[in-house]
PDB file of C-alpha atoms in Angstrom:
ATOM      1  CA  UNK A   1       5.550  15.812 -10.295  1.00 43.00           C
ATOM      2  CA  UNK A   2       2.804  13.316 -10.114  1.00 63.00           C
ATOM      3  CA  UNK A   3       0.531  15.988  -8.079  1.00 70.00           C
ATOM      4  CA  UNK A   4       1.105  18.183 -10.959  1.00 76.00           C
ATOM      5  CA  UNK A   5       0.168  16.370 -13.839  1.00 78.00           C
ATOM      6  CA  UNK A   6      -3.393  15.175 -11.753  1.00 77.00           C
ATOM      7  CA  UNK A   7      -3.587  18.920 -11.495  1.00 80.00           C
ATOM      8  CA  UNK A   8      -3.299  19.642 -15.112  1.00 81.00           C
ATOM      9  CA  UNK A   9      -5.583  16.793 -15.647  1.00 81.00           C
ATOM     10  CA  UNK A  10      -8.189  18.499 -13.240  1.00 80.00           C
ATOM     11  CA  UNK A  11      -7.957  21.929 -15.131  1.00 84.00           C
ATOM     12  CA  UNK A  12      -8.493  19.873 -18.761  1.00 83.00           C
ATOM     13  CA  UNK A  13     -11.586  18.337 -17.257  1.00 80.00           C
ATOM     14  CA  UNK A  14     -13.198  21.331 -16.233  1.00 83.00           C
ATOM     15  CA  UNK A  15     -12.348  22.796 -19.297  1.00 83.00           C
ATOM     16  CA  UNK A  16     -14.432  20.505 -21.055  1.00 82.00           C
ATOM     17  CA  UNK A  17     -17.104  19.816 -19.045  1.00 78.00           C
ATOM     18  CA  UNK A  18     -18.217  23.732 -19.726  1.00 82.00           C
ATOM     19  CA  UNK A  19     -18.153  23.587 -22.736  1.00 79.00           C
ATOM     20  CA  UNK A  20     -20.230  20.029 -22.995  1.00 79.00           C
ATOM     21  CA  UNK A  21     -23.941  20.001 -23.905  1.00 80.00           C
ATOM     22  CA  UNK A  22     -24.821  16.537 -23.807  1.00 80.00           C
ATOM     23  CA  UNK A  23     -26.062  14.460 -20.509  1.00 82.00           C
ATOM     24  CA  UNK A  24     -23.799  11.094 -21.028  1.00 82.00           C
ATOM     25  CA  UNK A  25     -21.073  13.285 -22.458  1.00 79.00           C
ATOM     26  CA  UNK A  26     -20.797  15.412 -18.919  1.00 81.00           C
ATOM     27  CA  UNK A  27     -21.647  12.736 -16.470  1.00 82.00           C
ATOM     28  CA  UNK A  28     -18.613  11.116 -17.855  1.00 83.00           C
ATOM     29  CA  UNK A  29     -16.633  13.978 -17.295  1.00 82.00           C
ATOM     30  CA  UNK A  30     -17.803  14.756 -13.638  1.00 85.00           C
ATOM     31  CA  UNK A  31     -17.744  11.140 -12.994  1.00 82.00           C
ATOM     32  CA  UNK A  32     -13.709  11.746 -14.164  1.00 83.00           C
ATOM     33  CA  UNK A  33     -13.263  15.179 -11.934  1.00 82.00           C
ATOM     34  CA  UNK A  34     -14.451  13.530  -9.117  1.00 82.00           C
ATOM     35  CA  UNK A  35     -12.149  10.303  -9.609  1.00 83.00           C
ATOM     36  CA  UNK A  36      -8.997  13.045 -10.330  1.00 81.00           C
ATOM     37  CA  UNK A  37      -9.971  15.086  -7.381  1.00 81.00           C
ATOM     38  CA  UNK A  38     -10.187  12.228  -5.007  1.00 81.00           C
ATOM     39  CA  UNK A  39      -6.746  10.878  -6.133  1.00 81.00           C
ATOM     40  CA  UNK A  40      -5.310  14.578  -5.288  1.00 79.00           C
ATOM     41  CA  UNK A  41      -7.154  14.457  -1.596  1.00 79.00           C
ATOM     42  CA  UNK A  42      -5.639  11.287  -1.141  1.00 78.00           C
ATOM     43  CA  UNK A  43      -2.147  12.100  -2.082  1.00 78.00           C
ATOM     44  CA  UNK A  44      -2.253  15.476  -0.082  1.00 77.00           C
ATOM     45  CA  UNK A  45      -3.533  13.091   3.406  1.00 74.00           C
ATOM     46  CA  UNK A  46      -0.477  10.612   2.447  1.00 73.00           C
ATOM     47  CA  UNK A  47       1.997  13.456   2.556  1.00 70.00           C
ATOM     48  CA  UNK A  48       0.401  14.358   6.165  1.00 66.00           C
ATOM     49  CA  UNK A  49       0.156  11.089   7.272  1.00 67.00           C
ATOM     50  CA  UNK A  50       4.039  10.210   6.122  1.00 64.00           C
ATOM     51  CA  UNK A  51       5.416  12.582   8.428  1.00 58.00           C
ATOM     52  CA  UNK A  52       3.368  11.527  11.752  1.00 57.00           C
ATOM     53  CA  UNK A  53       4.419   7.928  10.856  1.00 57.00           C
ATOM     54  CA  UNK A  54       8.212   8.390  10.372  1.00 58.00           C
ATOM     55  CA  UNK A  55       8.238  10.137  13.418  1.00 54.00           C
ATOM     56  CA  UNK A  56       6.264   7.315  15.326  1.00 53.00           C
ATOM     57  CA  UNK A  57       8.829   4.498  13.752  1.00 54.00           C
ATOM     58  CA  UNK A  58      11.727   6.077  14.587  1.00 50.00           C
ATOM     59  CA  UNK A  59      10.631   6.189  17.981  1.00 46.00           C
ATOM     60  CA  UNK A  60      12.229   2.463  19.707  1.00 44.00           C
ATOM     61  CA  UNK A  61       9.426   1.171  21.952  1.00 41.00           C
ATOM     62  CA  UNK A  62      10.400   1.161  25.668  1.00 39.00           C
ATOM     63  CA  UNK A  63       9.766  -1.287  28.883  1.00 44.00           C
ATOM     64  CA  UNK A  64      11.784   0.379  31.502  1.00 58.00           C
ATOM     65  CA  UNK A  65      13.478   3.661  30.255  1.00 65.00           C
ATOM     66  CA  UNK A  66      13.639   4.225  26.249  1.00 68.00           C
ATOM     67  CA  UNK A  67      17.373   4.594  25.412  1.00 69.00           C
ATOM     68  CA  UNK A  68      16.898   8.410  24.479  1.00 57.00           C
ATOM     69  CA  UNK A  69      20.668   9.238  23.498  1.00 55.00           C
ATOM     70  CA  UNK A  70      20.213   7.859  20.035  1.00 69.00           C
ATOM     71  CA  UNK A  71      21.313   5.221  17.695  1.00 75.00           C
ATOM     72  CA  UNK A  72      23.006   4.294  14.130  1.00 82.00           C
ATOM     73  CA  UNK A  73      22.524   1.422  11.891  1.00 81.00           C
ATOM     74  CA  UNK A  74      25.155   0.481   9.749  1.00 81.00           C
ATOM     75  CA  UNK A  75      24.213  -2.172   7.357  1.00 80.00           C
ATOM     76  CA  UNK A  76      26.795  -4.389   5.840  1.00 77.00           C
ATOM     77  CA  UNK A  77      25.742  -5.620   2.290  1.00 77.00           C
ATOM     78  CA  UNK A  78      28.610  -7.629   1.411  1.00 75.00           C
ATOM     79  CA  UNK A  79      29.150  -9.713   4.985  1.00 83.00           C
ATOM     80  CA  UNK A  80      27.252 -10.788   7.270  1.00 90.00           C
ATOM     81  CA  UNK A  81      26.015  -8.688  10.176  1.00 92.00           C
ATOM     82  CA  UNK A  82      23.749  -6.023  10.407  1.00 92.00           C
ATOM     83  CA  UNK A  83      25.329  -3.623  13.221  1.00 92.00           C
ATOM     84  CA  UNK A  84      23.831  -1.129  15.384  1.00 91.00           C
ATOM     85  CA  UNK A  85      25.425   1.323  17.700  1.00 92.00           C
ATOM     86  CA  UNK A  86      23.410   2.636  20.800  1.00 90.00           C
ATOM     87  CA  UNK A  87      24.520   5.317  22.527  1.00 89.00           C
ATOM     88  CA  UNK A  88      24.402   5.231  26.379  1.00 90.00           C
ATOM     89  CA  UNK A  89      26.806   7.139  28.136  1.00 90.00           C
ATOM     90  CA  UNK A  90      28.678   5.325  30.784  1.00 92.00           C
ATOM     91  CA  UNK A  91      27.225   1.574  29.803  1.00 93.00           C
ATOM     92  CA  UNK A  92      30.792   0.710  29.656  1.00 94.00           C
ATOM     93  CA  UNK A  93      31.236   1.497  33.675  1.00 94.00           C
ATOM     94  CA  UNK A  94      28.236  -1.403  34.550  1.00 94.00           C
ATOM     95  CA  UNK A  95      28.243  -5.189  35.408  1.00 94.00           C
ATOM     96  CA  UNK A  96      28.604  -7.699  31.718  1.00 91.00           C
ATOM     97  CA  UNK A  97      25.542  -9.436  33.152  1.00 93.00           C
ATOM     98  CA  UNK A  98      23.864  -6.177  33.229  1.00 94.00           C
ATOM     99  CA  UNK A  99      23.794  -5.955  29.864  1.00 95.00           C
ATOM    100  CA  UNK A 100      21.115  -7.986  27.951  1.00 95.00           C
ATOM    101  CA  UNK A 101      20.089  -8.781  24.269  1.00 95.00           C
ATOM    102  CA  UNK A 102      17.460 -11.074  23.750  1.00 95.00           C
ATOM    103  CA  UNK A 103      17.073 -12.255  20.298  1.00 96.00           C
ATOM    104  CA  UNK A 104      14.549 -13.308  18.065  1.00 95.00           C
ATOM    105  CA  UNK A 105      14.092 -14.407  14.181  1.00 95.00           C
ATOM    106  CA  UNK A 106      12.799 -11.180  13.631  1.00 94.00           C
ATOM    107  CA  UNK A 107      13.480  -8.671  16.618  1.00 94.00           C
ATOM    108  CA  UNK A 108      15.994  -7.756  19.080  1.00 94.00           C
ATOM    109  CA  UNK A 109      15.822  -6.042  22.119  1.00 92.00           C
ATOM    110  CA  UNK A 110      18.218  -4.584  24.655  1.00 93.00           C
ATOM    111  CA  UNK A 111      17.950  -4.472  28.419  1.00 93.00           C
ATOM    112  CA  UNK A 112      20.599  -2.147  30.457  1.00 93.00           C
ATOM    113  CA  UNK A 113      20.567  -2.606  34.353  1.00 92.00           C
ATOM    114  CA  UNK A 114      21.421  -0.800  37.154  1.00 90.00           C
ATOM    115  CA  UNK A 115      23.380   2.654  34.756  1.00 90.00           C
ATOM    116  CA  UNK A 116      23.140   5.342  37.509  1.00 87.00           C
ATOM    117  CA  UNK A 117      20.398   4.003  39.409  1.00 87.00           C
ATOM    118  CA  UNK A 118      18.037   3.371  36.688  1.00 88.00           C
ATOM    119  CA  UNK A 119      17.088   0.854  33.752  1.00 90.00           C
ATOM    120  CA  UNK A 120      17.015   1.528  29.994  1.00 91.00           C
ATOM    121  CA  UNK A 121      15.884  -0.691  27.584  1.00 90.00           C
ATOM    122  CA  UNK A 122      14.818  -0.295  23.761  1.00 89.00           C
ATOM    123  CA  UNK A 123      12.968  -2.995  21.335  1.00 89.00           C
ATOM    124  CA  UNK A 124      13.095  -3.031  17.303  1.00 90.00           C
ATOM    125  CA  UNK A 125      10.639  -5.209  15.687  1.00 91.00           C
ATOM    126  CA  UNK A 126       9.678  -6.499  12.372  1.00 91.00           C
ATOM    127  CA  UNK A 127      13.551  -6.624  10.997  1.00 93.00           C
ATOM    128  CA  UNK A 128      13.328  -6.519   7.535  1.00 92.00           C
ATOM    129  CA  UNK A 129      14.667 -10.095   6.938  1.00 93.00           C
ATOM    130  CA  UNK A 130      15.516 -12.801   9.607  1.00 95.00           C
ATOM    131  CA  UNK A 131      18.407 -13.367  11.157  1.00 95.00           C
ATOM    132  CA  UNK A 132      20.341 -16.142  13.250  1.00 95.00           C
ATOM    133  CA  UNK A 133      19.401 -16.178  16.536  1.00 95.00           C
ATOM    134  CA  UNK A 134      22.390 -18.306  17.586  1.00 95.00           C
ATOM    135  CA  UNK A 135      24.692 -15.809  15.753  1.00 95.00           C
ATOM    136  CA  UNK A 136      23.713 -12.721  17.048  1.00 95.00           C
ATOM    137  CA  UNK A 137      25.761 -10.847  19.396  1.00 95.00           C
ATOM    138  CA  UNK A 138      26.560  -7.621  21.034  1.00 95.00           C
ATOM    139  CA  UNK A 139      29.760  -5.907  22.154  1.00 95.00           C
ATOM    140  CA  UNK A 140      29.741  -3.077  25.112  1.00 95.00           C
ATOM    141  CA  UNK A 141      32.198  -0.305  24.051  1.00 93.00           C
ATOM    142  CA  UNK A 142      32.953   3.090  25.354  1.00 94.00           C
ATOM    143  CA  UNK A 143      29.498   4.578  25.845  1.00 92.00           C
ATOM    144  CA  UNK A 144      27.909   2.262  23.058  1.00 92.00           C
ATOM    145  CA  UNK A 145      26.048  -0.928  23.114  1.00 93.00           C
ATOM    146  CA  UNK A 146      27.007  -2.580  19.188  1.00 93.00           C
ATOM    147  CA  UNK A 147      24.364  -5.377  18.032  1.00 94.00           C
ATOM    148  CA  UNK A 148      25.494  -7.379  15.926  1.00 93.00           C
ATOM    149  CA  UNK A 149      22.323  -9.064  13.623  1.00 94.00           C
ATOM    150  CA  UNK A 150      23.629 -12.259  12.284  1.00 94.00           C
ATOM    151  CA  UNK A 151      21.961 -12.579   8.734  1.00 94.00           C
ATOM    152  CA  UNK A 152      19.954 -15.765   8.173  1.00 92.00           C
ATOM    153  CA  UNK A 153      21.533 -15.437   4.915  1.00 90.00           C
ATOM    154  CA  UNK A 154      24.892 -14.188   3.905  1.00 86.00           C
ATOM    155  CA  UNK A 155      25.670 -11.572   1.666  1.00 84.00           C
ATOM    156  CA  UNK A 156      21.777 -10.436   0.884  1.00 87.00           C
ATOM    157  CA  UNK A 157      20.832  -6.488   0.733  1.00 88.00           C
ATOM    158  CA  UNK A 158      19.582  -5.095   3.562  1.00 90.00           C
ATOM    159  CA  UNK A 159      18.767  -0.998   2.811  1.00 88.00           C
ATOM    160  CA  UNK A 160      16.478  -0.778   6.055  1.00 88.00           C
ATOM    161  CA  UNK A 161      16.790  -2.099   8.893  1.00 90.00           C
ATOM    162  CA  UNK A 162      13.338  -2.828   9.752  1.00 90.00           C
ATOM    163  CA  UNK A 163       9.852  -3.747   7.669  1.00 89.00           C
ATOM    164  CA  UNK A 164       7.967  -1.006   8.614  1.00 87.00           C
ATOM    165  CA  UNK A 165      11.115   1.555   7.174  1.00 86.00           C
ATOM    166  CA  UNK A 166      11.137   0.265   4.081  1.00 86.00           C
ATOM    167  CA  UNK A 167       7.128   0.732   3.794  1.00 85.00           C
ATOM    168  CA  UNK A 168       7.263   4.244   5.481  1.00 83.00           C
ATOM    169  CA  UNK A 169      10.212   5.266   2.392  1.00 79.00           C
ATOM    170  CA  UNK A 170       7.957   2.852  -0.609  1.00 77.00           C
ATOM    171  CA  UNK A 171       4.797   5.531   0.473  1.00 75.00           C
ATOM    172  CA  UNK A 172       6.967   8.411  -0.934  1.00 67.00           C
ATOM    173  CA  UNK A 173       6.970   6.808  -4.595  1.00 63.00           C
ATOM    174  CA  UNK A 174       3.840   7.210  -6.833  1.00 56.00           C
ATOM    175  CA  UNK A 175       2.018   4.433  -6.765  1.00 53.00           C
ATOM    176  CA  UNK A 176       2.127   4.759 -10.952  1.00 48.00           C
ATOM    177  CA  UNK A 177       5.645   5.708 -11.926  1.00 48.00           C
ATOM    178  CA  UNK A 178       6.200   1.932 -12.790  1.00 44.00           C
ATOM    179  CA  UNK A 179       2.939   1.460 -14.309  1.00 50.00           C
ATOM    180  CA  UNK A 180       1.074   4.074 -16.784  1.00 52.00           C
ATOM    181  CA  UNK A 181       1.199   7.743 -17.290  1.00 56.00           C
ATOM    182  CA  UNK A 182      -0.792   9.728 -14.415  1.00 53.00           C
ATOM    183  CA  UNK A 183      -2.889  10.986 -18.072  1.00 57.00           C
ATOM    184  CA  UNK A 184      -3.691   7.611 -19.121  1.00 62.00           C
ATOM    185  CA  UNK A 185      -7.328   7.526 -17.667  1.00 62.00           C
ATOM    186  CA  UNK A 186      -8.413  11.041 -18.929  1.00 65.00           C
ATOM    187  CA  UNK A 187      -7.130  10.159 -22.224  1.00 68.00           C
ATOM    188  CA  UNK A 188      -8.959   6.928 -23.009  1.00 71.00           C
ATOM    189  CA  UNK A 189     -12.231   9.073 -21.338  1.00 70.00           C
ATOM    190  CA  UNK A 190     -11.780  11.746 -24.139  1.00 70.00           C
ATOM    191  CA  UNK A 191     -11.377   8.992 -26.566  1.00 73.00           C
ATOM    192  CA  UNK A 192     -14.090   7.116 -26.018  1.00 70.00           C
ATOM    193  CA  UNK A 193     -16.370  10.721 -26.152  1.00 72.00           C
ATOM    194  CA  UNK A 194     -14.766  11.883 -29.379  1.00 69.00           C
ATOM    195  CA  UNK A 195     -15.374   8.065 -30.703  1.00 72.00           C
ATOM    196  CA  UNK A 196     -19.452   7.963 -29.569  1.00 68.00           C
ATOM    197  CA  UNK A 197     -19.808  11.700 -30.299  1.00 67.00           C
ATOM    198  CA  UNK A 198     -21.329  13.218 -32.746  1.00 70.00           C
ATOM    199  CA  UNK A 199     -20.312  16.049 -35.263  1.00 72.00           C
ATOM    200  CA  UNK A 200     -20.852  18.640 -32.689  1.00 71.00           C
ATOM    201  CA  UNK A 201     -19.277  17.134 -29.878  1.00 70.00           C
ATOM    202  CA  UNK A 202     -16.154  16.648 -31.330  1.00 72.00           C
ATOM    203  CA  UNK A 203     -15.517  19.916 -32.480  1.00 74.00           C
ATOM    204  CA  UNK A 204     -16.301  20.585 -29.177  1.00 74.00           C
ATOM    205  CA  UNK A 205     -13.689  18.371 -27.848  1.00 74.00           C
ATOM    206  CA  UNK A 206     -11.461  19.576 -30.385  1.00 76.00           C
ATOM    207  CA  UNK A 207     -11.925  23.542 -29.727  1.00 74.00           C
ATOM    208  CA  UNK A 208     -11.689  23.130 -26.024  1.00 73.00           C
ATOM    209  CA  UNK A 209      -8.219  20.862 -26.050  1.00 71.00           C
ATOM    210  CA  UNK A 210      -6.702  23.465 -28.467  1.00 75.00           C
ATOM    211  CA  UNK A 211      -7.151  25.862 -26.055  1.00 72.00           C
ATOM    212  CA  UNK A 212      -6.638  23.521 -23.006  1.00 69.00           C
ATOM    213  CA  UNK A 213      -3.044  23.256 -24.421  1.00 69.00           C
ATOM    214  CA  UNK A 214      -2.502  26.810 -25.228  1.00 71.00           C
ATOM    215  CA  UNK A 215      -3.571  28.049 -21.878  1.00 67.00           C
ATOM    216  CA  UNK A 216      -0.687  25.627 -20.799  1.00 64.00           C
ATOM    217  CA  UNK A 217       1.761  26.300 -23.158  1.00 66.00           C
ATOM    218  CA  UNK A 218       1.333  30.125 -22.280  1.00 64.00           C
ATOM    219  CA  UNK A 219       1.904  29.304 -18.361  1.00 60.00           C
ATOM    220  CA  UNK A 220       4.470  27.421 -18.631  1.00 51.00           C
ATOM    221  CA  UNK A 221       6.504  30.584 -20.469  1.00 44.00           C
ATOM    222  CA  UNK A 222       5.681  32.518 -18.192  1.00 43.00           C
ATOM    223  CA  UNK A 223       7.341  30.185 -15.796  1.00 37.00           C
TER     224      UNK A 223
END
């Protein structure tokens, strides 16, 4: 939606910078197309750039073996763990010592030893709050490895699990859709050309909006 309205704004700019005469009157406008246009190139790199990175931080860092079978989160909103099941078929056959979890305020990570001759291990970083070192634990069930993340404090929301989740997801949201209209800046351009314009210029402005909207309005019944 946001692409789309920077879009229309684009088209309403161009619009009127053919059919303006004067020199301040169109650098103001190309200064404008070039801001709009920049905005879309950067949007269109951020959707690019989203996808690499999700697929990056999903990815748990290894030191042996990354644990490659997979894992769940399920965060508990209303107690006072944050669990997560690993998968790791057999785990439940090895040694208790062989098992490790070291905690810290803001990271866990898991060390399997000896599973069918090898070593697996898998790190998360940069939780998205801190927890209690002392009350973290895990649990070895069939095939699964549960860490339990002891919440520094009880009963807060946790939707991620880690920091960097939570940014990857925030990137998805227009950086505007709290703040002004996407057609805020064009506006208060055209306003401040109609106000310094003369005679001419405004019925410029005028003709070309008119028919700005109709071309618009026309599309969009055609949609």
């Amino acid at each position: 939606m946001a692409s789309e309205e920077l879009q229309k704004d684009l088209e309403e700019v161009k619009v009127l910078l053919e059919k303006a005469t004067r020199k301040r009157v169109r650098d103001a406008l190309t200064a404008e197309k070039s801001k709009i246009e920049t905005e879309i190139k950067n949007k269109m790199q951020q959707k690019s750039q989203k996808k690499a990175e999700l697929l990056d931080n999903e990815k748990p860092a290894a030191v042996v073996a990354p644990i490659t079978t997979g894992y769940t989160v399920k965060i508990s909103n209303y107690d006072k763990f944050v669990k997560i099941y690993i998968t790791l078929t057999g785990v439940h056959q090895v040694p208790t010592e062989n098992v490790q979890v070291h905690f810290t305020e803001r990271s866990f990570d898991l060390l399997v030893k000896n599973l069918n001759g090898k070593s697996y291990s898998m790190i998360v970083n940069n939780l998205l709050k801190p927890i209690s070192v002392e009350g973290s634990s895990k649990k070895v069930k069939t095939d699964t490895v549960l860490i339990l993340c002891r919440k520094k404090v009880e009963n807060t929301r946790w939707d991620y699990l880690t920091q960097v989740e939570k940014e990857c997801k925030e990137k998805e949201k227009p950086s505007y859709d709290t703040e002004t209209d996407p057609s805020e800046g064009l506006m208060n351009v055209l306003k401040k050309i109609y106000e310094d314009g003369d005679d001419d210029m405004k019925r410029t402005i005028n003709k070309a909006w008119v028919e700005s909207r109709e071309k618009q309005a026309k599309g969009d019944t055609e949609f």
